[in-house]
Amino acid sequence: MRDTDESPDAGDISARLLVWYDRHARVMPWRVGPAERRAGQRPDPYRVWLSEIMLQQTTVAAVRDYFRRFTERWPDVEALAAAPDADVMAEWAGLGYYARARNLLKGARAVVALHGGRFPGTRDGLLSLPGVGPYTAAAVASIAFDEPATVVDGNVERVVSRLFAVETPLPAAKPELTRLAATLTPQERPGDHAQAMMDLGATICTPRKPVCSLCPLRPDCEGHRAGLEAELPRKAPKAEKPVREGRLWIAVRADGAVLLETRPERGMLGGMLGWPGTDWDRSGGPAGAPLEADWRETGVEVRHTFTHFHLRLEVLVAQVAEAALPARGSFVPRADFRPAALPTLMRKGWSVAAAAIRHPTGEERLA
DNA sequence: AAGACGTGGGA
DNA sequence: TTCCCAAGTCT
């Protein structure tokens, strides 16, 4: 029996975490490290906001180059707000969750039009921006404005569920995890605390095989004490992904121009450039080819898996005359066509079509 | 309020 | 190959 409770309180946990962060903070282009921070350097709210939008459901590794290109091209919120929609969507292509890019522009324009080009300096103010939810608002408020807001992302959920041995499965456990995370948020250095929690989750308290031997919070961790660290957080089982099918029409004009269309704002790949195609509900779909031509089956299927379904698209190609008049989409001159401006699914379609055009089958060569 | 919404990398 | 997942938000 102990006559004193030796389990550390929340302040001790955060203090220990910050000591670890001072030594191990990862370097990121949008981050002001703990040392620079102490020297008085402040992060630019625009860069923090942009990075946090990009980081939603997306790995740091995937974000790095996109962040660099965006900030080189649009160094501040005024520049971004003034950018044409198509330029921003093309620059976002490949990063996924394209509603983020549409909301990014709306958000930038709101900051300029409604807030004189200054980001709202509080969590509640930030929440009013499109694309900014509870996570992003708390992240920007704490990192850029020193507000002691509690940041809860997937990393924090994992760290907290282990630290307090929360056995309730996600997403039901979310409110409790948020409440527990809030008990750890310090008044001083809340932004570094938030980033430390996320770094810890990303490097030590990882989903599989957490490296407890290197964890600064191991003495405090109930999950580890119970031998449950690898089991937590528990999660509700996921639904099976259905397979959907459809067809893609890729037309190349004699002068090299390619037939593309801008997809509707709503729905999959909303607002992005893509090849005309059928619906993905059933093979063949109701929609006809975007123009009359000698459509050739490539015999190659594009396979792509989204968050909630698998997709298989049959690719058809046609080489058409310069006078061809499409019923859907418009021809983009070859010099202006960059596959990189397409979402990944559509890039795959282009790879198939380009190969089919370069290497027609024997039969077609004879024809 | 449950489902829609991308992608690439690792096991 | 297949599955899981990563710094969520919107409707």
Coordinates of C-alpha atoms (C1' of nucleotides) in Angstrom, one line a residue:
Chain A
M1 CA 0.0 0.0 0.0
R2 CA 1.2 3.5 -0.9
D3 CA 0.2 6.4 1.3
T4 CA 0.7 8.8 -1.6
D5 CA -0.8 8.6 -5.1
E6 CA 2.2 8.5 -7.4
S7 CA 0.3 8.6 -10.6
P8 CA 1.3 11.9 -12.3
D9 CA -1.4 14.5 -13.0
A10 CA -2.2 15.9 -16.3
G11 CA 0.3 18.7 -15.9
D12 CA 3.1 16.3 -15.4
I13 CA 2.1 14.3 -18.5
S14 CA 2.0 17.4 -20.7
A15 CA 5.3 18.6 -19.3
R16 CA 7.0 15.3 -20.0
L17 CA 5.5 15.3 -23.5
L18 CA 6.9 18.8 -24.2
V19 CA 10.4 17.8 -23.0
W20 CA 10.2 14.9 -25.5
Y21 CA 8.9 17.2 -28.2
D22 CA 11.8 19.7 -27.6
R23 CA 14.2 16.9 -28.5
H24 CA 12.2 15.0 -31.2
A25 CA 9.9 17.4 -33.0
R26 CA 9.8 16.5 -36.6
V27 CA 10.9 19.1 -39.1
M28 CA 8.1 20.2 -41.5
P29 CA 7.9 23.1 -44.0
W30 CA 4.9 24.7 -42.3
R31 CA 6.2 24.2 -38.7
V32 CA 8.0 26.6 -36.5
G33 CA 10.1 24.3 -34.2
P34 CA 10.1 24.6 -30.4
A35 CA 13.5 26.4 -30.4
E36 CA 12.5 29.0 -33.0
R37 CA 9.2 29.4 -31.2
R38 CA 10.9 30.2 -27.9
A39 CA 13.1 32.8 -29.8
G40 CA 9.9 34.6 -30.6
Q41 CA 9.2 33.3 -34.1
R42 CA 5.5 32.9 -35.0
P43 CA 4.0 30.6 -37.5
D44 CA 2.2 32.2 -40.4
P45 CA -1.6 31.5 -39.9
Y46 CA -2.0 31.1 -43.7
R47 CA 0.6 28.4 -43.8
V48 CA -0.7 26.6 -40.8
W49 CA -4.3 26.7 -42.1
L50 CA -3.2 25.5 -45.6
S51 CA -1.1 22.7 -44.1
E52 CA -3.9 21.5 -41.8
I53 CA -6.4 21.4 -44.6
M54 CA -3.9 19.3 -46.7
L55 CA -3.2 17.1 -43.7
Q56 CA -6.8 16.1 -43.2
Q57 CA -6.8 12.3 -43.7
T58 CA -3.5 12.6 -45.5
T59 CA 0.0 11.7 -44.6
V60 CA 2.8 14.2 -44.0
A61 CA 4.8 12.5 -46.8
A62 CA 2.0 13.0 -49.3
V63 CA 1.5 16.6 -48.3
R64 CA 5.1 17.9 -48.4
D65 CA 5.4 18.6 -52.2
Y66 CA 1.9 19.9 -52.5
F67 CA 2.4 22.4 -49.7
R68 CA 5.7 23.6 -51.3
R69 CA 4.1 24.1 -54.7
F70 CA 1.0 25.8 -53.3
T71 CA 3.0 28.2 -51.2
E72 CA 5.4 29.0 -54.0
R73 CA 2.6 29.7 -56.4
W74 CA 0.3 31.4 -53.8
P75 CA 2.5 32.8 -51.0
D76 CA -0.4 34.4 -49.1
V77 CA -4.2 34.2 -48.7
E78 CA -4.8 37.2 -51.0
A79 CA -2.9 35.4 -53.8
L80 CA -4.8 32.2 -53.3
A81 CA -8.2 34.0 -53.1
A82 CA -7.4 35.6 -56.5
A83 CA -6.5 32.3 -58.2
P84 CA -8.8 30.8 -60.8
D85 CA -10.7 27.7 -59.6
A86 CA -9.3 25.5 -62.4
D87 CA -5.7 26.4 -61.4
V88 CA -6.3 25.5 -57.8
M89 CA -8.1 22.2 -58.6
A90 CA -5.3 21.3 -61.1
E91 CA -2.6 22.0 -58.4
W92 CA -4.6 19.8 -55.9
A93 CA -5.0 16.9 -58.4
G94 CA -3.7 13.7 -56.9
L95 CA -4.0 14.7 -53.3
G96 CA -7.6 13.5 -53.0
Y97 CA -10.7 14.6 -51.1
Y98 CA -11.3 17.3 -53.7
A99 CA -14.0 19.0 -51.6
R100 CA -11.0 20.2 -49.6
A101 CA -9.7 22.2 -52.6
R102 CA -13.1 23.7 -53.3
N103 CA -13.5 24.7 -49.7
L104 CA -9.9 25.9 -49.6
L105 CA -10.7 28.5 -52.2
K106 CA -14.0 29.5 -50.6
G107 CA -12.2 29.8 -47.3
A108 CA -9.4 32.0 -48.7
R109 CA -12.0 34.2 -50.4
A110 CA -14.0 34.5 -47.1
V111 CA -10.9 35.5 -45.2
V112 CA -10.2 38.2 -47.8
A113 CA -13.8 39.4 -48.3
L114 CA -15.1 39.1 -44.7
H115 CA -12.0 39.4 -42.5
G116 CA -9.8 41.9 -44.5
G117 CA -7.2 39.2 -45.3
R118 CA -6.6 38.2 -41.7
F119 CA -7.5 34.8 -40.4
P120 CA -9.9 34.7 -37.5
G121 CA -7.7 34.4 -34.4
T122 CA -10.0 32.1 -32.4
R123 CA -11.2 28.6 -32.6
D124 CA -14.8 29.7 -32.9
G125 CA -14.0 32.3 -35.6
L126 CA -12.0 29.7 -37.6
L127 CA -14.9 27.3 -37.4
S128 CA -16.9 29.6 -39.6
L129 CA -14.6 29.0 -42.5
P130 CA -15.7 26.4 -45.0
G131 CA -13.6 23.3 -44.8
V132 CA -12.6 24.0 -41.2
G133 CA -14.1 21.7 -38.6
P134 CA -13.3 21.0 -34.9
Y135 CA -9.9 19.5 -35.6
T136 CA -8.6 22.2 -38.0
A137 CA -10.0 25.1 -36.0
A138 CA -8.3 23.8 -32.8
A139 CA -5.1 23.1 -34.6
V140 CA -4.8 26.6 -36.2
A141 CA -6.0 28.3 -33.0
S142 CA -3.5 26.6 -30.8
I143 CA -0.5 26.5 -33.2
A144 CA -0.9 29.9 -34.8
F145 CA -2.7 31.9 -32.1
D146 CA -1.7 30.2 -28.8
E147 CA -5.2 29.5 -27.8
P148 CA -5.4 26.5 -25.4
A149 CA -7.8 24.6 -27.7
T150 CA -7.8 20.8 -27.7
V151 CA -6.7 19.2 -30.9
V152 CA -8.2 15.7 -31.5
D153 CA -7.2 13.9 -34.6
G154 CA -6.7 10.2 -35.2
N155 CA -3.3 10.3 -33.5
V156 CA -4.7 11.9 -30.4
E157 CA -7.6 9.4 -30.3
R158 CA -5.1 6.6 -30.4
V159 CA -2.7 8.1 -27.8
V160 CA -5.5 9.0 -25.4
S161 CA -7.3 5.7 -25.8
R162 CA -4.1 3.9 -24.8
L163 CA -3.1 6.4 -22.1
F164 CA -6.5 6.0 -20.3
A165 CA -7.2 2.5 -21.5
V166 CA -10.5 3.4 -23.1
E167 CA -12.1 0.3 -24.4
T168 CA -15.2 1.8 -26.0
P169 CA -14.9 1.3 -29.7
L170 CA -14.6 4.3 -32.1
P171 CA -16.5 6.3 -33.2
A172 CA -18.7 6.0 -30.1
A173 CA -15.7 6.7 -27.9
K174 CA -14.9 10.0 -29.6
P175 CA -16.7 12.3 -27.1
E176 CA -15.0 10.6 -24.2
L177 CA -11.6 10.7 -25.9
T178 CA -12.1 14.4 -26.6
R179 CA -13.0 15.1 -22.9
L180 CA -9.9 13.2 -21.8
A181 CA -7.6 14.9 -24.3
A182 CA -8.9 18.2 -23.0
T183 CA -7.6 17.4 -19.5
L184 CA -4.1 17.2 -20.9
T185 CA -4.1 20.5 -22.8
P186 CA -1.8 23.0 -21.1
Q187 CA -2.3 26.8 -20.9
E188 CA 1.3 27.3 -21.9
R189 CA 2.5 26.1 -25.3
P190 CA -0.8 24.6 -26.4
G191 CA 0.3 24.5 -30.0
D192 CA 3.5 22.6 -29.2
H193 CA 1.4 20.3 -27.0
A194 CA -0.9 19.5 -29.9
Q195 CA 1.9 18.9 -32.3
A196 CA 3.7 16.8 -29.7
M197 CA 0.6 14.6 -29.3
M198 CA 0.4 14.1 -33.0
D199 CA 4.1 13.5 -33.5
L200 CA 4.0 11.0 -30.7
G201 CA 1.1 9.2 -32.4
A202 CA 2.8 9.2 -35.7
T203 CA 6.2 8.0 -34.5
I204 CA 5.9 6.1 -31.2
C205 CA 2.3 5.4 -30.4
T206 CA 1.7 4.0 -33.9
P207 CA -1.3 2.0 -34.9
R208 CA 0.6 -1.3 -35.1
K209 CA 3.5 -2.3 -32.9
P210 CA 3.8 0.9 -30.8
V211 CA 7.3 1.5 -29.6
C212 CA 6.5 1.8 -25.9
S213 CA 10.1 1.5 -24.9
L214 CA 10.8 4.9 -26.4
C215 CA 7.6 6.6 -25.2
P216 CA 7.9 9.5 -22.7
L217 CA 4.4 8.7 -21.4
R218 CA 5.0 5.0 -20.7
P219 CA 5.0 5.5 -16.9
D220 CA 1.5 7.1 -17.2
C221 CA 0.0 4.7 -19.7
E222 CA -2.8 2.5 -18.4
G223 CA -3.1 0.8 -21.7
H224 CA 0.5 -0.3 -21.6
R225 CA 0.2 -1.3 -17.9
A226 CA -2.8 -3.5 -18.9
G227 CA -0.9 -4.9 -21.9
L228 CA -3.6 -3.6 -24.1
E229 CA -1.6 -1.0 -26.2
A230 CA -1.8 -3.0 -29.4
E231 CA -5.5 -3.6 -29.0
L232 CA -6.5 0.1 -28.6
P233 CA -8.2 2.0 -29.9
R234 CA -11.0 -0.5 -30.5
K235 CA -12.9 0.1 -33.7
A236 CA -16.3 -0.8 -35.1
P237 CA -16.1 -3.2 -38.0
K238 CA -16.0 -1.7 -41.4
A239 CA -18.6 -2.2 -44.2
E240 CA -17.5 -4.3 -47.2
K241 CA -16.8 -2.4 -50.4
P242 CA -19.0 -3.0 -53.3
V243 CA -17.6 -3.2 -56.8
R244 CA -18.9 -0.6 -59.3
E245 CA -18.3 -0.6 -63.0
G246 CA -18.4 1.8 -65.9
R247 CA -16.7 3.0 -69.0
L248 CA -14.3 5.8 -70.0
W249 CA -14.1 7.4 -73.5
I250 CA -10.8 8.9 -74.4
A251 CA -10.7 10.8 -77.7
V252 CA -7.6 12.1 -79.3
R253 CA -7.9 14.6 -82.2
A254 CA -5.7 14.5 -85.2
D255 CA -3.8 17.6 -83.9
G256 CA -3.2 15.8 -80.6
A257 CA -5.9 17.6 -78.6
V258 CA -7.7 15.5 -76.0
L259 CA -11.4 15.5 -75.0
L260 CA -11.9 16.4 -71.4
E261 CA -14.7 17.7 -69.2
T262 CA -15.0 19.4 -65.9
R263 CA -16.9 17.1 -63.5
P264 CA -19.9 18.5 -61.5
E265 CA -19.1 20.2 -58.2
R266 CA -20.9 17.5 -56.3
G267 CA -20.0 13.9 -56.1
M268 CA -16.9 11.9 -56.8
L269 CA -13.9 13.9 -58.1
G270 CA -16.2 16.9 -58.0
G271 CA -14.9 19.9 -59.8
M272 CA -12.0 18.0 -61.3
L273 CA -11.0 17.5 -64.9
G274 CA -11.7 14.0 -66.3
W275 CA -12.5 11.9 -69.3
P276 CA -16.1 11.6 -70.3
G277 CA -17.6 8.4 -69.1
T278 CA -20.7 6.5 -68.0
D279 CA -22.2 6.5 -64.5
W280 CA -20.5 4.0 -62.3
D281 CA -23.7 2.3 -61.2
R282 CA -23.8 -0.4 -63.9
S283 CA -21.7 -1.4 -66.8
G284 CA -22.6 0.4 -70.0
G285 CA -24.6 3.2 -68.2
P286 CA -27.2 5.3 -69.9
A287 CA -24.9 8.0 -71.2
G288 CA -23.6 7.5 -74.8
A289 CA -20.2 8.3 -76.2
P290 CA -19.3 12.0 -76.1
L291 CA -18.9 12.0 -79.9
E292 CA -19.4 9.9 -82.9
A293 CA -16.3 8.0 -83.7
D294 CA -14.8 4.6 -84.4
W295 CA -14.4 3.7 -80.7
R296 CA -11.9 1.0 -80.1
E297 CA -11.9 -1.3 -77.0
T298 CA -8.5 -1.4 -75.5
G299 CA -9.3 -4.6 -73.6
V300 CA -7.7 -3.0 -70.6
E301 CA -9.6 -2.1 -67.4
V302 CA -8.7 0.6 -65.0
R303 CA -9.0 -0.5 -61.4
H304 CA -9.2 2.0 -58.7
T305 CA -10.3 1.7 -55.0
F306 CA -12.0 4.6 -53.3
T307 CA -12.9 4.9 -49.7
H308 CA -16.2 3.1 -50.0
F309 CA -16.1 1.1 -53.2
H310 CA -13.9 -0.6 -55.8
L311 CA -14.2 0.7 -59.4
R312 CA -13.5 -1.0 -62.7
L313 CA -13.6 1.1 -65.8
E314 CA -13.4 -0.2 -69.3
V315 CA -11.3 2.2 -71.5
L316 CA -12.3 3.0 -75.1
V317 CA -10.2 5.1 -77.3
A318 CA -10.8 6.9 -80.6
Q319 CA -8.7 8.9 -82.9
V320 CA -10.9 11.6 -84.5
A321 CA -10.7 14.3 -87.2
E322 CA -10.1 17.9 -86.4
A323 CA -13.6 18.8 -87.3
A324 CA -15.1 16.5 -84.7
L325 CA -17.8 18.1 -82.6
P326 CA -18.2 16.6 -79.1
A327 CA -21.6 16.4 -77.4
R328 CA -19.9 16.5 -74.0
G329 CA -16.7 18.1 -72.8
S330 CA -14.2 20.1 -74.9
F331 CA -10.9 19.5 -76.6
V332 CA -7.8 20.6 -74.8
P333 CA -4.8 21.3 -77.0
R334 CA -2.0 18.8 -76.4
A335 CA 0.4 21.6 -75.3
D336 CA -2.0 22.5 -72.5
F337 CA -2.7 19.0 -71.4
R338 CA -0.9 17.8 -68.3
P339 CA -1.9 14.4 -66.9
A340 CA -0.7 15.7 -63.5
A341 CA -3.7 18.0 -63.5
L342 CA -6.0 15.0 -63.4
P343 CA -7.1 13.0 -60.4
T344 CA -5.3 9.6 -60.1
L345 CA -8.2 7.6 -61.6
M346 CA -8.2 9.7 -64.7
R347 CA -4.4 9.5 -65.0
K348 CA -4.7 5.8 -65.0
G349 CA -7.2 6.1 -67.8
W350 CA -4.8 8.2 -69.8
S351 CA -1.9 5.7 -69.3
V352 CA -4.1 3.0 -70.8
A353 CA -5.3 5.1 -73.7
A354 CA -1.8 6.4 -74.5
A355 CA -0.4 2.9 -74.6
A356 CA -3.3 1.7 -76.8
I357 CA -2.7 4.5 -79.3
R358 CA 1.0 3.9 -79.4
H359 CA 0.7 0.2 -79.7
P360 CA -2.5 -0.8 -81.6
T361 CA -3.2 -4.5 -81.6
G362 CA -2.1 -6.6 -84.6
E363 CA -5.6 -6.8 -85.9
E364 CA -6.1 -3.1 -85.8
R365 CA -2.7 -2.5 -87.4
L366 CA -3.8 -4.6 -90.4
A367 CA -7.2 -3.0 -90.7
Chain B
dA1 C1' -26.2 10.9 -38.1
dA2 C1' -24.4 7.5 -41.0
dG3 C1' -22.5 7.8 -45.4
dA4 C1' -19.9 10.3 -48.9
dC5 C1' -15.6 11.6 -50.0
dG6 C1' -9.1 9.9 -52.6
dT7 C1' -4.8 8.3 -52.4
dG8 C1' -0.4 5.9 -51.8
dG9 C1' 2.3 3.2 -48.8
dG10 C1' 3.1 -0.6 -45.7
dA11 C1' 2.2 -5.3 -43.8
Chain C
dT1 C1' -3.5 -9.3 -53.8
dT2 C1' -5.8 -7.4 -50.3
dC3 C1' -6.5 -4.9 -46.4
dC4 C1' -5.7 -1.1 -43.3
dC5 C1' -4.8 3.2 -42.7
dA6 C1' -3.4 9.0 -42.4
dA7 C1' -3.1 15.6 -38.9
dG8 C1' -11.6 15.2 -41.0
dT9 C1' -15.6 17.7 -42.9
dC10 C1' -20.0 18.1 -44.8
dT11 C1' -24.7 16.8 -45.4

